[in-house]
mmCIF file of C-alpha atoms in Angstrom:
data_model
loop_
_atom_site.group_PDB
_atom_site.id
_atom_site.type_symbol
_atom_site.label_atom_id
_atom_site.label_comp_id
_atom_site.label_asym_id
_atom_site.label_seq_id
_atom_site.Cartn_x
_atom_site.Cartn_y
_atom_site.Cartn_z
ATOM 1 C CA UNK C 1 0.000 0.000 0.000
ATOM 2 C CA UNK C 2 1.544 3.346 -1.015
ATOM 3 C CA UNK C 3 2.319 5.806 1.736
ATOM 4 C CA UNK C 4 0.252 9.027 2.037
ATOM 5 C CA UNK C 5 3.339 10.995 0.975
ATOM 6 C CA UNK C 6 3.784 8.897 -2.147
ATOM 7 C CA UNK C 7 0.098 9.229 -2.987
ATOM 8 C CA UNK C 8 0.333 12.991 -2.563
ATOM 9 C CA UNK C 9 3.428 13.133 -4.772
ATOM 10 C CA UNK C 10 1.631 11.208 -7.510
ATOM 11 C CA UNK C 11 -1.448 13.443 -7.400
ATOM 12 C CA UNK C 12 -0.264 16.064 -9.957
ATOM 13 C CA UNK C 13 0.568 13.352 -12.462
ATOM 14 C CA UNK C 14 -2.778 11.669 -11.884
ATOM 15 C CA UNK C 15 -4.632 14.953 -12.440
ATOM 16 C CA UNK C 16 -2.676 15.611 -15.632
ATOM 17 C CA UNK C 17 -3.501 12.123 -16.885
ATOM 18 C CA UNK C 18 -7.215 12.654 -16.270
ATOM 19 C CA UNK C 19 -7.260 16.010 -18.028
ATOM 20 C CA UNK C 20 -5.257 14.581 -20.920
ATOM 21 C CA UNK C 21 -7.821 11.816 -21.270
ATOM 22 C CA UNK C 22 -10.468 14.532 -21.556
ATOM 23 C CA UNK C 23 -8.603 16.093 -24.466
ATOM 24 C CA UNK C 24 -8.499 12.684 -26.150
ATOM 25 C CA UNK C 25 -12.301 12.609 -26.145
ATOM 26 C CA UNK C 26 -14.099 13.308 -29.447
ATOM 27 C CA UNK C 27 -16.119 15.917 -27.566
ATOM 28 C CA UNK C 28 -13.073 18.005 -26.569
ATOM 29 C CA UNK C 29 -13.842 20.656 -29.197
ATOM 30 C CA UNK C 30 -17.437 20.951 -28.029
ATOM 31 C CA UNK C 31 -16.251 21.386 -24.458
ATOM 32 C CA UNK C 32 -13.877 24.148 -25.576
ATOM 33 C CA UNK C 33 -16.676 26.046 -27.325
ATOM 34 C CA UNK C 34 -18.944 25.601 -24.305
ATOM 35 C CA UNK C 35 -16.232 26.901 -21.963
ATOM 36 C CA UNK C 36 -15.672 29.903 -24.206
ATOM 37 C CA UNK C 37 -19.382 30.734 -24.204
ATOM 38 C CA UNK C 38 -19.635 30.290 -20.437
ATOM 39 C CA UNK C 39 -16.587 32.474 -19.854
ATOM 40 C CA UNK C 40 -17.860 35.184 -22.228
ATOM 41 C CA UNK C 41 -21.344 35.292 -20.731
ATOM 42 C CA UNK C 42 -19.999 34.926 -17.192
ATOM 43 C CA UNK C 43 -17.543 37.799 -17.627
ATOM 44 C CA UNK C 44 -20.254 40.040 -19.078
ATOM 45 C CA UNK C 45 -22.572 39.228 -16.181
ATOM 46 C CA UNK C 46 -19.668 39.805 -13.827
ATOM 47 C CA UNK C 47 -19.270 43.349 -15.146
ATOM 48 C CA UNK C 48 -22.975 43.940 -14.502
ATOM 49 C CA UNK C 49 -22.556 42.443 -11.024
ATOM 50 C CA UNK C 50 -19.647 44.795 -10.347
ATOM 51 C CA UNK C 51 -21.936 47.707 -11.175
ATOM 52 C CA UNK C 52 -24.442 46.285 -8.699
ATOM 53 C CA UNK C 53 -21.705 46.141 -6.056
ATOM 54 C CA UNK C 54 -20.927 49.824 -6.585
ATOM 55 C CA UNK C 55 -24.619 50.702 -6.351
ATOM 56 C CA UNK C 56 -25.015 48.722 -3.122
ATOM 57 C CA UNK C 57 -21.870 49.929 -1.344
ATOM 58 C CA UNK C 58 -21.363 53.542 -2.491
ATOM 59 C CA UNK C 59 -24.108 55.839 -1.201
ATOM 60 C CA UNK C 60 -22.502 59.283 -1.532
ATOM 61 C CA UNK C 61 -24.251 62.204 -3.187
ATOM 62 C CA UNK C 62 -21.837 63.875 -5.616
ATOM 63 C CA UNK C 63 -22.169 67.313 -7.184
ATOM 64 C CA UNK C 64 -21.522 67.280 -10.935
ATOM 65 C CA UNK C 65 -22.065 69.495 -13.963
ATOM 66 C CA UNK C 66 -25.657 69.246 -15.175
ATOM 67 C CA UNK C 67 -25.511 67.238 -18.438
ATOM 68 C CA UNK C 68 -28.933 68.594 -19.472
ATOM 69 C CA UNK C 69 -27.772 72.210 -19.407
ATOM 70 C CA UNK C 70 -25.997 73.692 -22.467
ATOM 71 C CA UNK C 71 -22.571 75.241 -22.079
ATOM 72 C CA UNK C 72 -22.268 78.668 -20.496
ATOM 73 C CA UNK C 73 -21.225 80.273 -23.777
ATOM 74 C CA UNK C 74 -24.308 78.827 -25.525
ATOM 75 C CA UNK C 75 -26.618 80.137 -22.812
ATOM 76 C CA UNK C 76 -25.011 83.594 -22.902
ATOM 77 C CA UNK C 77 -25.465 83.756 -26.680
ATOM 78 C CA UNK C 78 -28.863 82.140 -27.189
ATOM 79 C CA UNK C 79 -30.402 81.664 -23.754
ATOM 80 C CA UNK C 80 -32.265 84.997 -23.618
ATOM 81 C CA UNK C 81 -33.438 85.138 -27.223
ATOM 82 C CA UNK C 82 -37.230 84.931 -27.662
ATOM 83 C CA UNK C 83 -38.283 81.503 -28.828
ATOM 84 C CA UNK C 84 -34.786 80.106 -28.398
ATOM 85 C CA UNK C 85 -34.698 76.330 -28.127
ATOM 86 C CA UNK C 86 -32.050 76.745 -25.422
ATOM 87 C CA UNK C 87 -34.044 79.086 -23.175
ATOM 88 C CA UNK C 88 -35.705 76.400 -21.075
ATOM 89 C CA UNK C 89 -32.584 74.265 -20.887
ATOM 90 C CA UNK C 90 -30.486 77.243 -19.778
ATOM 91 C CA UNK C 91 -32.839 77.742 -16.824
ATOM 92 C CA UNK C 92 -31.606 74.415 -15.454
ATOM 93 C CA UNK C 93 -29.030 74.629 -12.624
ATOM 94 C CA UNK C 94 -25.399 74.429 -13.652
ATOM 95 C CA UNK C 95 -24.590 71.806 -11.008
ATOM 96 C CA UNK C 96 -26.750 68.969 -9.696
ATOM 97 C CA UNK C 97 -26.417 66.224 -7.111
ATOM 98 C CA UNK C 98 -26.368 62.599 -8.254
ATOM 99 C CA UNK C 99 -26.129 59.237 -6.534
ATOM 100 C CA UNK C 100 -22.502 58.172 -6.988
ATOM 101 C CA UNK C 101 -23.361 54.483 -6.661
ATOM 102 C CA UNK C 102 -25.919 54.658 -9.448
ATOM 103 C CA UNK C 103 -23.513 56.583 -11.675
ATOM 104 C CA UNK C 104 -20.784 53.993 -11.110
ATOM 105 C CA UNK C 105 -23.272 51.199 -11.795
ATOM 106 C CA UNK C 106 -24.276 52.784 -15.106
ATOM 107 C CA UNK C 107 -20.625 53.309 -16.032
ATOM 108 C CA UNK C 108 -19.783 49.665 -15.292
ATOM 109 C CA UNK C 109 -22.783 48.398 -17.247
ATOM 110 C CA UNK C 110 -21.620 50.478 -20.192
ATOM 111 C CA UNK C 111 -18.438 48.381 -20.266
ATOM 112 C CA UNK C 112 -20.229 45.073 -20.831
ATOM 113 C CA UNK C 113 -18.833 44.918 -24.358
ATOM 114 C CA UNK C 114 -15.408 44.297 -22.828
ATOM 115 C CA UNK C 115 -16.740 40.946 -21.670
ATOM 116 C CA UNK C 116 -18.488 40.129 -24.919
ATOM 117 C CA UNK C 117 -15.467 41.017 -27.040
ATOM 118 C CA UNK C 118 -12.554 40.771 -24.629
ATOM 119 C CA UNK C 119 -12.890 37.090 -23.734
ATOM 120 C CA UNK C 120 -13.018 35.861 -27.363
ATOM 121 C CA UNK C 121 -10.072 38.144 -28.150
ATOM 122 C CA UNK C 122 -8.119 36.678 -25.220
ATOM 123 C CA UNK C 123 -8.944 33.197 -26.527
ATOM 124 C CA UNK C 124 -7.665 33.973 -30.027
ATOM 125 C CA UNK C 125 -4.459 35.665 -28.848
ATOM 126 C CA UNK C 126 -3.677 32.948 -26.315
ATOM 127 C CA UNK C 127 -4.412 30.155 -28.803
ATOM 128 C CA UNK C 128 -2.088 31.664 -31.423
ATOM 129 C CA UNK C 129 0.684 32.275 -28.868
ATOM 130 C CA UNK C 130 0.233 28.759 -27.513
ATOM 131 C CA UNK C 131 0.435 27.311 -31.015
ATOM 132 C CA UNK C 132 3.722 29.102 -31.643
ATOM 133 C CA UNK C 133 5.064 27.828 -28.324
ATOM 134 C CA UNK C 134 3.995 24.278 -29.154
ATOM 135 C CA UNK C 135 5.664 24.406 -32.571
ATOM 136 C CA UNK C 136 8.885 25.720 -31.056
ATOM 137 C CA UNK C 137 8.836 22.816 -28.590
ATOM 138 C CA UNK C 138 8.384 20.337 -31.448
ATOM 139 C CA UNK C 139 4.628 19.838 -31.285
ATOM 140 C CA UNK C 140 2.781 18.290 -34.197
ATOM 141 C CA UNK C 141 -0.775 19.480 -33.618
ATOM 142 C CA UNK C 142 -2.796 21.890 -35.727
ATOM 143 C CA UNK C 143 -3.826 25.452 -34.949
ATOM 144 C CA UNK C 144 -7.306 24.104 -34.249
ATOM 145 C CA UNK C 145 -5.833 21.909 -31.494
ATOM 146 C CA UNK C 146 -4.313 25.008 -29.893
ATOM 147 C CA UNK C 147 -7.690 26.750 -30.001
ATOM 148 C CA UNK C 148 -9.245 23.768 -28.234
ATOM 149 C CA UNK C 149 -6.629 23.947 -25.463
ATOM 150 C CA UNK C 150 -7.111 27.691 -25.070
ATOM 151 C CA UNK C 151 -10.874 27.206 -24.933
ATOM 152 C CA UNK C 152 -10.504 24.800 -22.023
ATOM 153 C CA UNK C 153 -8.140 27.204 -20.246
ATOM 154 C CA UNK C 154 -10.300 30.313 -20.556
ATOM 155 C CA UNK C 155 -12.849 29.056 -18.041
ATOM 156 C CA UNK C 156 -10.408 29.545 -15.148
ATOM 157 C CA UNK C 157 -10.606 33.298 -15.692
ATOM 158 C CA UNK C 158 -14.037 33.244 -14.045
ATOM 159 C CA UNK C 159 -12.318 32.332 -10.776
ATOM 160 C CA UNK C 160 -10.309 35.534 -10.854
ATOM 161 C CA UNK C 161 -13.348 37.575 -11.810
ATOM 162 C CA UNK C 162 -15.442 36.099 -9.014
ATOM 163 C CA UNK C 163 -12.699 36.668 -6.453
ATOM 164 C CA UNK C 164 -12.350 40.273 -7.596
ATOM 165 C CA UNK C 165 -16.072 41.009 -7.323
ATOM 166 C CA UNK C 166 -16.352 39.438 -3.872
ATOM 167 C CA UNK C 167 -13.215 41.240 -2.716
ATOM 168 C CA UNK C 168 -14.409 44.629 -3.954
ATOM 169 C CA UNK C 169 -17.821 44.106 -2.355
ATOM 170 C CA UNK C 170 -16.255 43.212 1.000
ATOM 171 C CA UNK C 171 -13.754 46.072 0.885
ATOM 172 C CA UNK C 172 -16.236 48.777 -0.095
ATOM 173 C CA UNK C 173 -18.798 47.490 2.416
ATOM 174 C CA UNK C 174 -16.280 48.214 5.174
ATOM 175 C CA UNK C 175 -14.713 51.353 3.720
ATOM 176 C CA UNK C 176 -15.516 54.899 4.816
ATOM 177 C CA UNK C 177 -16.056 56.935 1.676
ATOM 178 C CA UNK C 178 -16.749 60.622 2.200
ATOM 179 C CA UNK C 179 -15.732 62.209 -1.085
ATOM 180 C CA UNK C 180 -17.807 65.049 -2.537
ATOM 181 C CA UNK C 181 -16.525 64.842 -6.116
ATOM 182 C CA UNK C 182 -15.917 62.034 -8.558
ATOM 183 C CA UNK C 183 -12.217 62.833 -8.656
ATOM 184 C CA UNK C 184 -11.903 62.456 -4.884
ATOM 185 C CA UNK C 185 -14.174 59.409 -4.879
ATOM 186 C CA UNK C 186 -12.024 57.729 -7.534
ATOM 187 C CA UNK C 187 -8.965 58.206 -5.325
ATOM 188 C CA UNK C 188 -10.824 56.749 -2.339
ATOM 189 C CA UNK C 189 -11.945 53.738 -4.365
ATOM 190 C CA UNK C 190 -8.439 53.087 -5.677
ATOM 191 C CA UNK C 191 -7.012 53.379 -2.150
ATOM 192 C CA UNK C 192 -9.612 50.947 -0.803
ATOM 193 C CA UNK C 193 -9.157 48.383 -3.579
ATOM 194 C CA UNK C 194 -5.356 48.556 -3.304
ATOM 195 C CA UNK C 195 -5.637 46.495 -0.148
ATOM 196 C CA UNK C 196 -6.952 43.609 -2.265
ATOM 197 C CA UNK C 197 -3.685 43.185 -4.153
ATOM 198 C CA UNK C 198 -2.526 40.243 -2.055
ATOM 199 C CA UNK C 199 -5.765 38.212 -2.082
ATOM 200 C CA UNK C 200 -6.325 38.878 -5.777
ATOM 201 C CA UNK C 201 -2.785 37.740 -6.546
ATOM 202 C CA UNK C 202 -3.496 34.494 -4.699
ATOM 203 C CA UNK C 203 -6.704 34.023 -6.718
ATOM 204 C CA UNK C 204 -4.753 34.705 -9.902
ATOM 205 C CA UNK C 205 -2.120 32.150 -8.900
ATOM 206 C CA UNK C 206 -4.809 29.503 -8.359
ATOM 207 C CA UNK C 207 -6.451 30.264 -11.720
ATOM 208 C CA UNK C 208 -3.082 30.197 -13.485
ATOM 209 C CA UNK C 209 -2.222 26.888 -11.808
ATOM 210 C CA UNK C 210 -5.450 25.408 -13.182
ATOM 211 C CA UNK C 211 -4.619 26.761 -16.624
ATOM 212 C CA UNK C 212 -1.098 25.294 -16.332
ATOM 213 C CA UNK C 213 -2.575 21.828 -15.787
ATOM 214 C CA UNK C 214 -4.946 22.279 -18.728
ATOM 215 C CA UNK C 215 -2.191 23.480 -21.058
ATOM 216 C CA UNK C 216 0.262 20.712 -20.106
ATOM 217 C CA UNK C 217 -2.381 18.015 -20.584
ATOM 218 C CA UNK C 218 -3.621 19.615 -23.797
ATOM 219 C CA UNK C 219 -0.149 19.867 -25.307
ATOM 220 C CA UNK C 220 0.507 16.238 -24.457
ATOM 221 C CA UNK C 221 -2.725 15.092 -26.051
ATOM 222 C CA UNK C 222 -3.192 17.425 -29.028
ATOM 223 C CA UNK C 223 0.421 18.283 -29.913
ATOM 224 C CA UNK C 224 2.031 14.975 -28.946
ATOM 225 C CA UNK C 225 4.596 16.642 -26.690
ATOM 226 C CA UNK C 226 6.330 14.867 -23.845
ATOM 227 C CA UNK C 227 5.353 15.959 -20.350
ATOM 228 C CA UNK C 228 8.627 17.788 -19.790
ATOM 229 C CA UNK C 229 8.367 19.819 -23.003
ATOM 230 C CA UNK C 230 4.676 20.515 -22.409
ATOM 231 C CA UNK C 231 5.412 21.661 -18.866
ATOM 232 C CA UNK C 232 8.148 23.963 -20.158
ATOM 233 C CA UNK C 233 5.783 25.689 -22.603
ATOM 234 C CA UNK C 234 3.010 25.931 -20.002
ATOM 235 C CA UNK C 235 5.401 27.291 -17.365
ATOM 236 C CA UNK C 236 6.564 30.050 -19.705
ATOM 237 C CA UNK C 237 2.989 31.248 -20.214
ATOM 238 C CA UNK C 238 2.098 30.776 -16.544
ATOM 239 C CA UNK C 239 5.089 32.827 -15.394
ATOM 240 C CA UNK C 240 4.225 35.578 -17.867
ATOM 241 C CA UNK C 241 0.599 35.636 -16.722
ATOM 242 C CA UNK C 242 1.592 35.742 -13.039
ATOM 243 C CA UNK C 243 4.029 38.595 -13.707
ATOM 244 C CA UNK C 244 1.263 40.583 -15.407
ATOM 245 C CA UNK C 245 -1.115 39.868 -12.514
ATOM 246 C CA UNK C 246 1.463 41.169 -10.048
ATOM 247 C CA UNK C 247 1.870 44.502 -11.859
#
């Protein structure tokens, strides 16, 4: 009977073998497409959820320029003319109070296209870079095989997104924000979120570790690389990703 230490030491290899077997399945391409769709939709919903977090945790009233009022020069020129289309609008106050949380929510929701377009773009760029790395290491798979591997790997990004949303919610729920302008509020938000650097780096490391396993197993299965060569390629990309996450 193997010792607990020996069983623990064999665990990474066992996990890699299981994931590699998944890539050998005829449904591997379908799984990759499904993961890409889940990651794209999940990231887009995550952006909406982040807006909801801002709305729920930021309750300041901020004074801003009234977007419904024309510029001062326009009002001086046309505001007092009889029948001017600007007359009524120029009677509006120059500055108004708005709910900062609602404004931040609307701004975040307006960025949803970054999820819808950004995730597929990440998939394409990573797949092409991975294919180059596999060819350099002596791999024999096609570009389509690299896209399948990248599709499996993209799902781990949801872990980082989820950790970020939860972390921001927790931090802002316990932060004291008293800014009276968006510029000051932005500084307060950045200062509050800066404290999440450590936990978010840990979440990134976990997600990258999962992607490392997926890439090693995928390169073994789809590009016919040995485990050492596959691990070398995967480690290069993992180290690069971790360095970017630490910036």
